[in-house]
Short mmCIF file of C-alpha atoms in Angstrom, two decimals:
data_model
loop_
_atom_site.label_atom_id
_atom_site.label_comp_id
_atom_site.label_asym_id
_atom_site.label_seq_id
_atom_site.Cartn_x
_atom_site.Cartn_y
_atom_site.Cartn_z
CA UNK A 1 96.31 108.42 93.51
CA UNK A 2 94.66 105.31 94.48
CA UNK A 3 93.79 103.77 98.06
CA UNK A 4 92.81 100.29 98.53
CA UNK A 5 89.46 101.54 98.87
CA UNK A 6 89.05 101.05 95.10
CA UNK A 7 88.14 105.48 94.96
CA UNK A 8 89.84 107.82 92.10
CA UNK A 9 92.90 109.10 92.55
CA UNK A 10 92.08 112.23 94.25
CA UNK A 11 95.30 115.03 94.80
CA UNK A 12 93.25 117.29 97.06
CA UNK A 13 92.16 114.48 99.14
CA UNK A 14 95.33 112.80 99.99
CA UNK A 15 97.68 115.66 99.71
CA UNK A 16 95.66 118.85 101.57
CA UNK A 17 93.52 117.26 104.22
CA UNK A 18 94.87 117.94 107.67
CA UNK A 19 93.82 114.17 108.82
CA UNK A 20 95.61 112.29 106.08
CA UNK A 21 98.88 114.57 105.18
CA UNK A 22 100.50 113.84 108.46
CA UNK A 23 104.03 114.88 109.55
CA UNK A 24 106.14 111.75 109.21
CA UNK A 25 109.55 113.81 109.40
CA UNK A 26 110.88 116.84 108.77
CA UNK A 27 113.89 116.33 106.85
CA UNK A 28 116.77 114.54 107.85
CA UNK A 29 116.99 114.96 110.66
CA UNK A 30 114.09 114.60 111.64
CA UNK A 31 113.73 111.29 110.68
CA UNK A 32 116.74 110.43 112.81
CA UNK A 33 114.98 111.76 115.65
CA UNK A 34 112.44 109.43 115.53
CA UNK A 35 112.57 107.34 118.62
CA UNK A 36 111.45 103.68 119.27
CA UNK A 37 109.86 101.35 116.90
CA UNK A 38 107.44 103.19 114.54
CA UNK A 39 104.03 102.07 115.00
CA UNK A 40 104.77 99.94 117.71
CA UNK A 41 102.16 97.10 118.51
CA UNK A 42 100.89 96.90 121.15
CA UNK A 43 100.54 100.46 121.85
CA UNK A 44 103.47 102.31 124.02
CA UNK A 45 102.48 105.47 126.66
CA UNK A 46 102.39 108.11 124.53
CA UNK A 47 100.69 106.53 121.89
CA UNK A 48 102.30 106.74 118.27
CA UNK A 49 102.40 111.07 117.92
CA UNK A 50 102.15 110.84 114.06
CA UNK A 51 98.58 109.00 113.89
CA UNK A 52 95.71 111.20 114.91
CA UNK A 53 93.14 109.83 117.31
CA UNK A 54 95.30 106.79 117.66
CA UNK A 55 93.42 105.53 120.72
CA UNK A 56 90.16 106.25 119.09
CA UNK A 57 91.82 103.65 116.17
CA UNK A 58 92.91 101.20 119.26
CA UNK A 59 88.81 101.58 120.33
CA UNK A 60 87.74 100.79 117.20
CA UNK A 61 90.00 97.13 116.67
CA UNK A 62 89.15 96.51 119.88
CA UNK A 63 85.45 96.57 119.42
CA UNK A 64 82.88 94.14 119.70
CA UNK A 65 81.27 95.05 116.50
CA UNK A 66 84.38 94.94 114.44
CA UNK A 67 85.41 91.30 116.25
CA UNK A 68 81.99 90.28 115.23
CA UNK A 69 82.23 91.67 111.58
CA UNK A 70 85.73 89.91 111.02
CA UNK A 71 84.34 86.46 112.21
CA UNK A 72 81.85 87.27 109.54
CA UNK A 73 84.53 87.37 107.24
CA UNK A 74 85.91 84.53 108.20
CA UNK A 75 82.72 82.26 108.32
CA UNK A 76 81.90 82.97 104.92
CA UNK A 77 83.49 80.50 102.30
CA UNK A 78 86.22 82.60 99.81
CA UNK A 79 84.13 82.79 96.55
CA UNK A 80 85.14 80.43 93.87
CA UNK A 81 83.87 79.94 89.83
CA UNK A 82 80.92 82.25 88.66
CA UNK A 83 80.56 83.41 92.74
CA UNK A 84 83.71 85.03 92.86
CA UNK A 85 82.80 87.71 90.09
CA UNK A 86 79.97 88.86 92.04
CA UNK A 87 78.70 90.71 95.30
CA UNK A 88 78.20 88.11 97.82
CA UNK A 89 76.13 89.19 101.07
CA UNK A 90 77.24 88.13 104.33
CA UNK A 91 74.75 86.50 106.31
CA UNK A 92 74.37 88.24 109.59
CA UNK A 93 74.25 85.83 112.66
CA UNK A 94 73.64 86.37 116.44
CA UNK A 95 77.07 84.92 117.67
CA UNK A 96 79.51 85.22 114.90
CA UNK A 97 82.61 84.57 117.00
CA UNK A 98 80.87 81.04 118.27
CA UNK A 99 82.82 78.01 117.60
CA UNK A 100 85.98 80.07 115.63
CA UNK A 101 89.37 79.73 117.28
CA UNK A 102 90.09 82.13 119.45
CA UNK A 103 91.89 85.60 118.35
CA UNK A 104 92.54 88.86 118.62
CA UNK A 105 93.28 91.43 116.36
CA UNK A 106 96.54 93.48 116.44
CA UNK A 107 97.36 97.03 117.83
CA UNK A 108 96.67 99.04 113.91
CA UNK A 109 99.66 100.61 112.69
CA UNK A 110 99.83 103.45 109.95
CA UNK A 111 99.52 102.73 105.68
CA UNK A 112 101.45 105.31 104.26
CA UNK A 113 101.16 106.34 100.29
CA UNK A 114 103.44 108.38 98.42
CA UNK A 115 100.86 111.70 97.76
CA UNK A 116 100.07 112.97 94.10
CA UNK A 117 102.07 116.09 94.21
CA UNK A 118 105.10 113.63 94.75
CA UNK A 119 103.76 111.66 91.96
CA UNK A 120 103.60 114.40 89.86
CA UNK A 121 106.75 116.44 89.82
CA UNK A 122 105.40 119.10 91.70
CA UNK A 123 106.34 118.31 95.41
CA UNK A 124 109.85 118.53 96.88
CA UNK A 125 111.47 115.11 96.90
CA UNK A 126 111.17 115.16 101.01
CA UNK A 127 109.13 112.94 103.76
CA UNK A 128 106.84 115.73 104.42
CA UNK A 129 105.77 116.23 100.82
CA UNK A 130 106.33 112.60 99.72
CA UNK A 131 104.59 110.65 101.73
CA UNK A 132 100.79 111.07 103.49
CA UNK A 133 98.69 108.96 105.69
CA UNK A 134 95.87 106.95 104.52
CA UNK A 135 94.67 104.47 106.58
CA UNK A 136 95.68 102.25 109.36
CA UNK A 137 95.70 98.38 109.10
CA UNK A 138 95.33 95.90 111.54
CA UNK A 139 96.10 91.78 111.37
CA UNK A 140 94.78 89.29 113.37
CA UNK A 141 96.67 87.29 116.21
CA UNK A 142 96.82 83.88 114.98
CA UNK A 143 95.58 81.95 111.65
CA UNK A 144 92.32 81.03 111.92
CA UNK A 145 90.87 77.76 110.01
CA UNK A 146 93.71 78.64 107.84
CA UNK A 147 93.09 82.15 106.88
CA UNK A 148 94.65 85.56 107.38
CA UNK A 149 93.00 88.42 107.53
CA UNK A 150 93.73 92.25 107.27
CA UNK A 151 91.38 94.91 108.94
CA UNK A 152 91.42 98.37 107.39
CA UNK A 153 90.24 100.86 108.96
CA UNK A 154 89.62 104.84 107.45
CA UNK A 155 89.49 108.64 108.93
CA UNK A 156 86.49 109.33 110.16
CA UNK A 157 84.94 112.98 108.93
CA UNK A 158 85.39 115.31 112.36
CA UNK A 159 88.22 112.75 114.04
CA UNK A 160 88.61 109.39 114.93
CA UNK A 161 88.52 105.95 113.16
CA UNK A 162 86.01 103.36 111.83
CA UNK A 163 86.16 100.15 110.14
CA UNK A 164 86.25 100.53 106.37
CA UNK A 165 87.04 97.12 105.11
CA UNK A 166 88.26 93.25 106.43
CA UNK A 167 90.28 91.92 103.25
CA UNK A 168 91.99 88.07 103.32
CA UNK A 169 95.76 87.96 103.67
CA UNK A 170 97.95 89.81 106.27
CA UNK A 171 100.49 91.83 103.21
CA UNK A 172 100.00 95.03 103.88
CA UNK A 173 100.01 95.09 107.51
CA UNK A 174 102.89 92.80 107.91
CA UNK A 175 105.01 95.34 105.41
CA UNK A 176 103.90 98.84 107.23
CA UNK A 177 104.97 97.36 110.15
CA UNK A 178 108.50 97.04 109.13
CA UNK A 179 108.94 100.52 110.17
CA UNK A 180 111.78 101.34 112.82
CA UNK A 181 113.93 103.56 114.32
CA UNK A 182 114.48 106.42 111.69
CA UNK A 183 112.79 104.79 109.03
CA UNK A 184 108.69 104.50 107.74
CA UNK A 185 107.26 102.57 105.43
CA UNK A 186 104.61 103.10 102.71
CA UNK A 187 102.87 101.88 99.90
CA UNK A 188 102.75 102.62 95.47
CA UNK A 189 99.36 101.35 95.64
CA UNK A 190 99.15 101.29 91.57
CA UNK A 191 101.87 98.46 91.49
CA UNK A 192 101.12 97.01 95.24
CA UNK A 193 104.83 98.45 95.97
CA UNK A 194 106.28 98.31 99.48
CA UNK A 195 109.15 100.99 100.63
CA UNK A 196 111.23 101.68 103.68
CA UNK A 197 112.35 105.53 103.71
CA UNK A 198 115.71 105.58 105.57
CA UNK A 199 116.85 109.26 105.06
CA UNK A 200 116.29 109.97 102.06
CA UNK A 201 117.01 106.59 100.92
CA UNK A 202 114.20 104.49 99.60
CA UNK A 203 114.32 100.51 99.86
CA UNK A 204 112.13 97.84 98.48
CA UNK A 205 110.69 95.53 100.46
CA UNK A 206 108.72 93.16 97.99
CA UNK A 207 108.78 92.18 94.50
CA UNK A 208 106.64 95.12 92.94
CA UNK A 209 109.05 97.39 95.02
CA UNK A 210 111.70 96.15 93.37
CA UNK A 211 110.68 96.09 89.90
CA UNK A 212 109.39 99.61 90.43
CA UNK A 213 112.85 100.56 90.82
CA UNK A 214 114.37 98.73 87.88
CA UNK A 215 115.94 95.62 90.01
CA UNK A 216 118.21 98.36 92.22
CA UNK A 217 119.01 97.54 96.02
CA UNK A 218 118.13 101.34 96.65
CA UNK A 219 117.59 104.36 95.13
CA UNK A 220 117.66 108.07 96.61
CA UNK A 221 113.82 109.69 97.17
CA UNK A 222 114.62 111.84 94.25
CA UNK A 223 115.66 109.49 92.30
CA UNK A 224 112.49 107.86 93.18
CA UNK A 225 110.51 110.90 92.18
CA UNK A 226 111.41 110.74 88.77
CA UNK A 227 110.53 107.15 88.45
CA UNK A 228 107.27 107.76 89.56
CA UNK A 229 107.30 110.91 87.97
CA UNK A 230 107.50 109.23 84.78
CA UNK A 231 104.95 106.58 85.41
CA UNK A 232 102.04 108.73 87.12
CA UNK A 233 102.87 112.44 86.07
CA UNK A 234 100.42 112.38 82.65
CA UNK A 235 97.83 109.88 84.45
CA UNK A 236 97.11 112.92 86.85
CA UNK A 237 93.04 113.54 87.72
CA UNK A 238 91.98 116.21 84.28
CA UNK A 239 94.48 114.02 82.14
CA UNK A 240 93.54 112.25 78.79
CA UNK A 241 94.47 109.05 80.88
CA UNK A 242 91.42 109.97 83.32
CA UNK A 243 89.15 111.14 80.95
CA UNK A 244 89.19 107.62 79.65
CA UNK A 245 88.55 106.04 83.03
CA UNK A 246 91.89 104.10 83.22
CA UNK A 247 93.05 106.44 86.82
CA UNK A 248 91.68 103.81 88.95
CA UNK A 249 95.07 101.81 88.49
CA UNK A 250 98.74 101.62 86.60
CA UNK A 251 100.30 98.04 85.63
CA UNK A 252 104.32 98.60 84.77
CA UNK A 253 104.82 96.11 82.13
CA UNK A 254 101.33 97.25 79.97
CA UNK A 255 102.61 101.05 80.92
CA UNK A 256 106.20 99.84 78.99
CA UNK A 257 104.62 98.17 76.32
CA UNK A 258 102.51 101.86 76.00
CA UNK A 259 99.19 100.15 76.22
CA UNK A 260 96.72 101.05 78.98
CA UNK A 261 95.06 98.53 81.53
CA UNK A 262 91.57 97.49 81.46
CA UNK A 263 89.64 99.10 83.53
CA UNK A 264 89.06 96.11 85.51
CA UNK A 265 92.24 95.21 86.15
CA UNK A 266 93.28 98.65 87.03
CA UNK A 267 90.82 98.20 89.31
CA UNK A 268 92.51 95.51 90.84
CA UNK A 269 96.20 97.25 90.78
CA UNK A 270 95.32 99.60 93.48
CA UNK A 271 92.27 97.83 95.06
CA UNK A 272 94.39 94.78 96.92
CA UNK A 273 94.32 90.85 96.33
CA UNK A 274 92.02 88.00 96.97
CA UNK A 275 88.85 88.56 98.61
CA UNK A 276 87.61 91.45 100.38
CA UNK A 277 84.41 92.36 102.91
CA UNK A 278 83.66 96.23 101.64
CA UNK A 279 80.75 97.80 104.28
CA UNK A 280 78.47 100.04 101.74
CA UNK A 281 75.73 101.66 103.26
CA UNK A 282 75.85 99.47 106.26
CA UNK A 283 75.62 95.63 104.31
CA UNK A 284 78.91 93.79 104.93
CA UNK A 285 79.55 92.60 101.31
CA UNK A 286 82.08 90.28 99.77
CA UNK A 287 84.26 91.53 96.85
CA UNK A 288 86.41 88.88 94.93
CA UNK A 289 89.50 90.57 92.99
CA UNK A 290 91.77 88.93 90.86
CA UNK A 291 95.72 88.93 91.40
CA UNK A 292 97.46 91.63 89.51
CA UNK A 293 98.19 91.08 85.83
CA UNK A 294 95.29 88.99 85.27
CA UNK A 295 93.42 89.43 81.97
#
């Protein structure tokens, strides 16, 4: 499947590691069990059992470097005409935070995805199997000159958290933290889908959500499975679909009308909206992606 991160759907990756496949529920009952606000921000004592190295992830949005790279971000004009197709550099500057309103950024809370086996058929239609953790996002305080901002931040190999990208717009935090008492939320990242799970019931929260399940109020998780099933299941890593480079992304109304995405835009399915700072190799970059079903 695909992560914001703009990578290949990867099953292995998402499904196996011990870091990412986290135990939202078992069953049930399990998700009944679950007590307090999921997620909650700011942090509770204990800290949120179902996110690994949470206050290693609390460190990290906390930081001084991360503060610094986000008023970066948000010093940097959005790119607009020929700019906004290409890599812009971010100029680095002693006091990035100098003269910006004051903010803070938000206690992260977990982005779930549904998991490729789940996708595929091959996983039982329950939290455990459906759903995997992969990522946490953060949001900032307060609006600042008019912008939102979203801070993502990615496993780190051995434990622990680091900053993985600062993207414009507060979506996908504000939806995973809809979470509650016996409920989680998560992500189709190939048709920017929200969900709440409540049981084994699975609700839309936005637009995409909704669509992806055919205008219905709710739908059970199997039920679910076989609609994803049937959108995902032959688009699988070692399918034709992949071998022609189009797994980076899925588009509903090109998959109905049988024709495939470009790979641009399937790029931009699963790779979030509107402008985003990607670190590579250490240079804080600026990527401009155009809104879904753009041409």
């Amino acid at each position: 499947m695909r992560d914001t991160s703009g990578t290949r759907m990867s099953g292995g990756r998402a499904a196996r590691s011990s870091r990412l496949s986290v135990l939202l529920a078992v069953g049930a009952s399990a998700l009944l069990s679950m007590a307090g606000p999921a997620y909650a921000a700011p942090a509770k004592d204990p800290l949120p059992a179902d996110i690994p190295d949470y206050r290693a992830a609390l460190d990290a949005v906390k930081s001084t470097d991360v503060l610094n790279t986000v008023c970066r971000f948000l010093r940097t004009p959005v790119p607009t005409g020929e700019a906004s197709t290409r890599v812009q550099t971010i100029p680095d500057t002693a006091e990035p935070c100098q003269g910006l309103p004051a903010f803070t950024i938000k206690d992260p809370v977990a982005r779930n995805e549904i998991t490729p086996g789940f996708a595929a058929g091959t996983a039982q239609p329950l939290a455990t199997e459906a759903i995997s953790l992969t990522g946490l996002v953060s949001s900032l305080s307060t609006t600042v000159n008019g912008r939102d901002a979203t801070v993502l931040l990615a496993p780190t190999q051995g434990g622990g958290w680091h900053l993985a990208a600062v993207r414009d717009g507060n979506t996908d935090a504000g939806y995973a933290g809809r979470a509650g008492v016996g409920t989680l939320t998560f992500t189709e990242p190939q048709i920017r889908g929200w969900y709440r799970l409540r049981l084994t019931t699975v609700e839309p929260l936005n637009d995409q959500a909704r669509e992806g399940l055919g205008g219905k109020a709710s739908v059970s998780l199997r039920d679910y499975q076989n609609l994803v099933k049937a959108r995902y299941a032959d688009k699988q890593p070692g399918s034709e679909y992949d071998s022609k480079g189009f797994s980076s992304g899925y588009e509903l109304q090109r998959a109905e009308t049988g024709s495939s995405p470009s790979s641009s835009s399937a790029l931009l399915v699963a790779g979030g909206s509107g402008t985003a700072l990607a670190l590579a190799g250490g240079a804080a970059v600026f990527l401009r992606r155009r809104r879904p079903g753009t041409r």
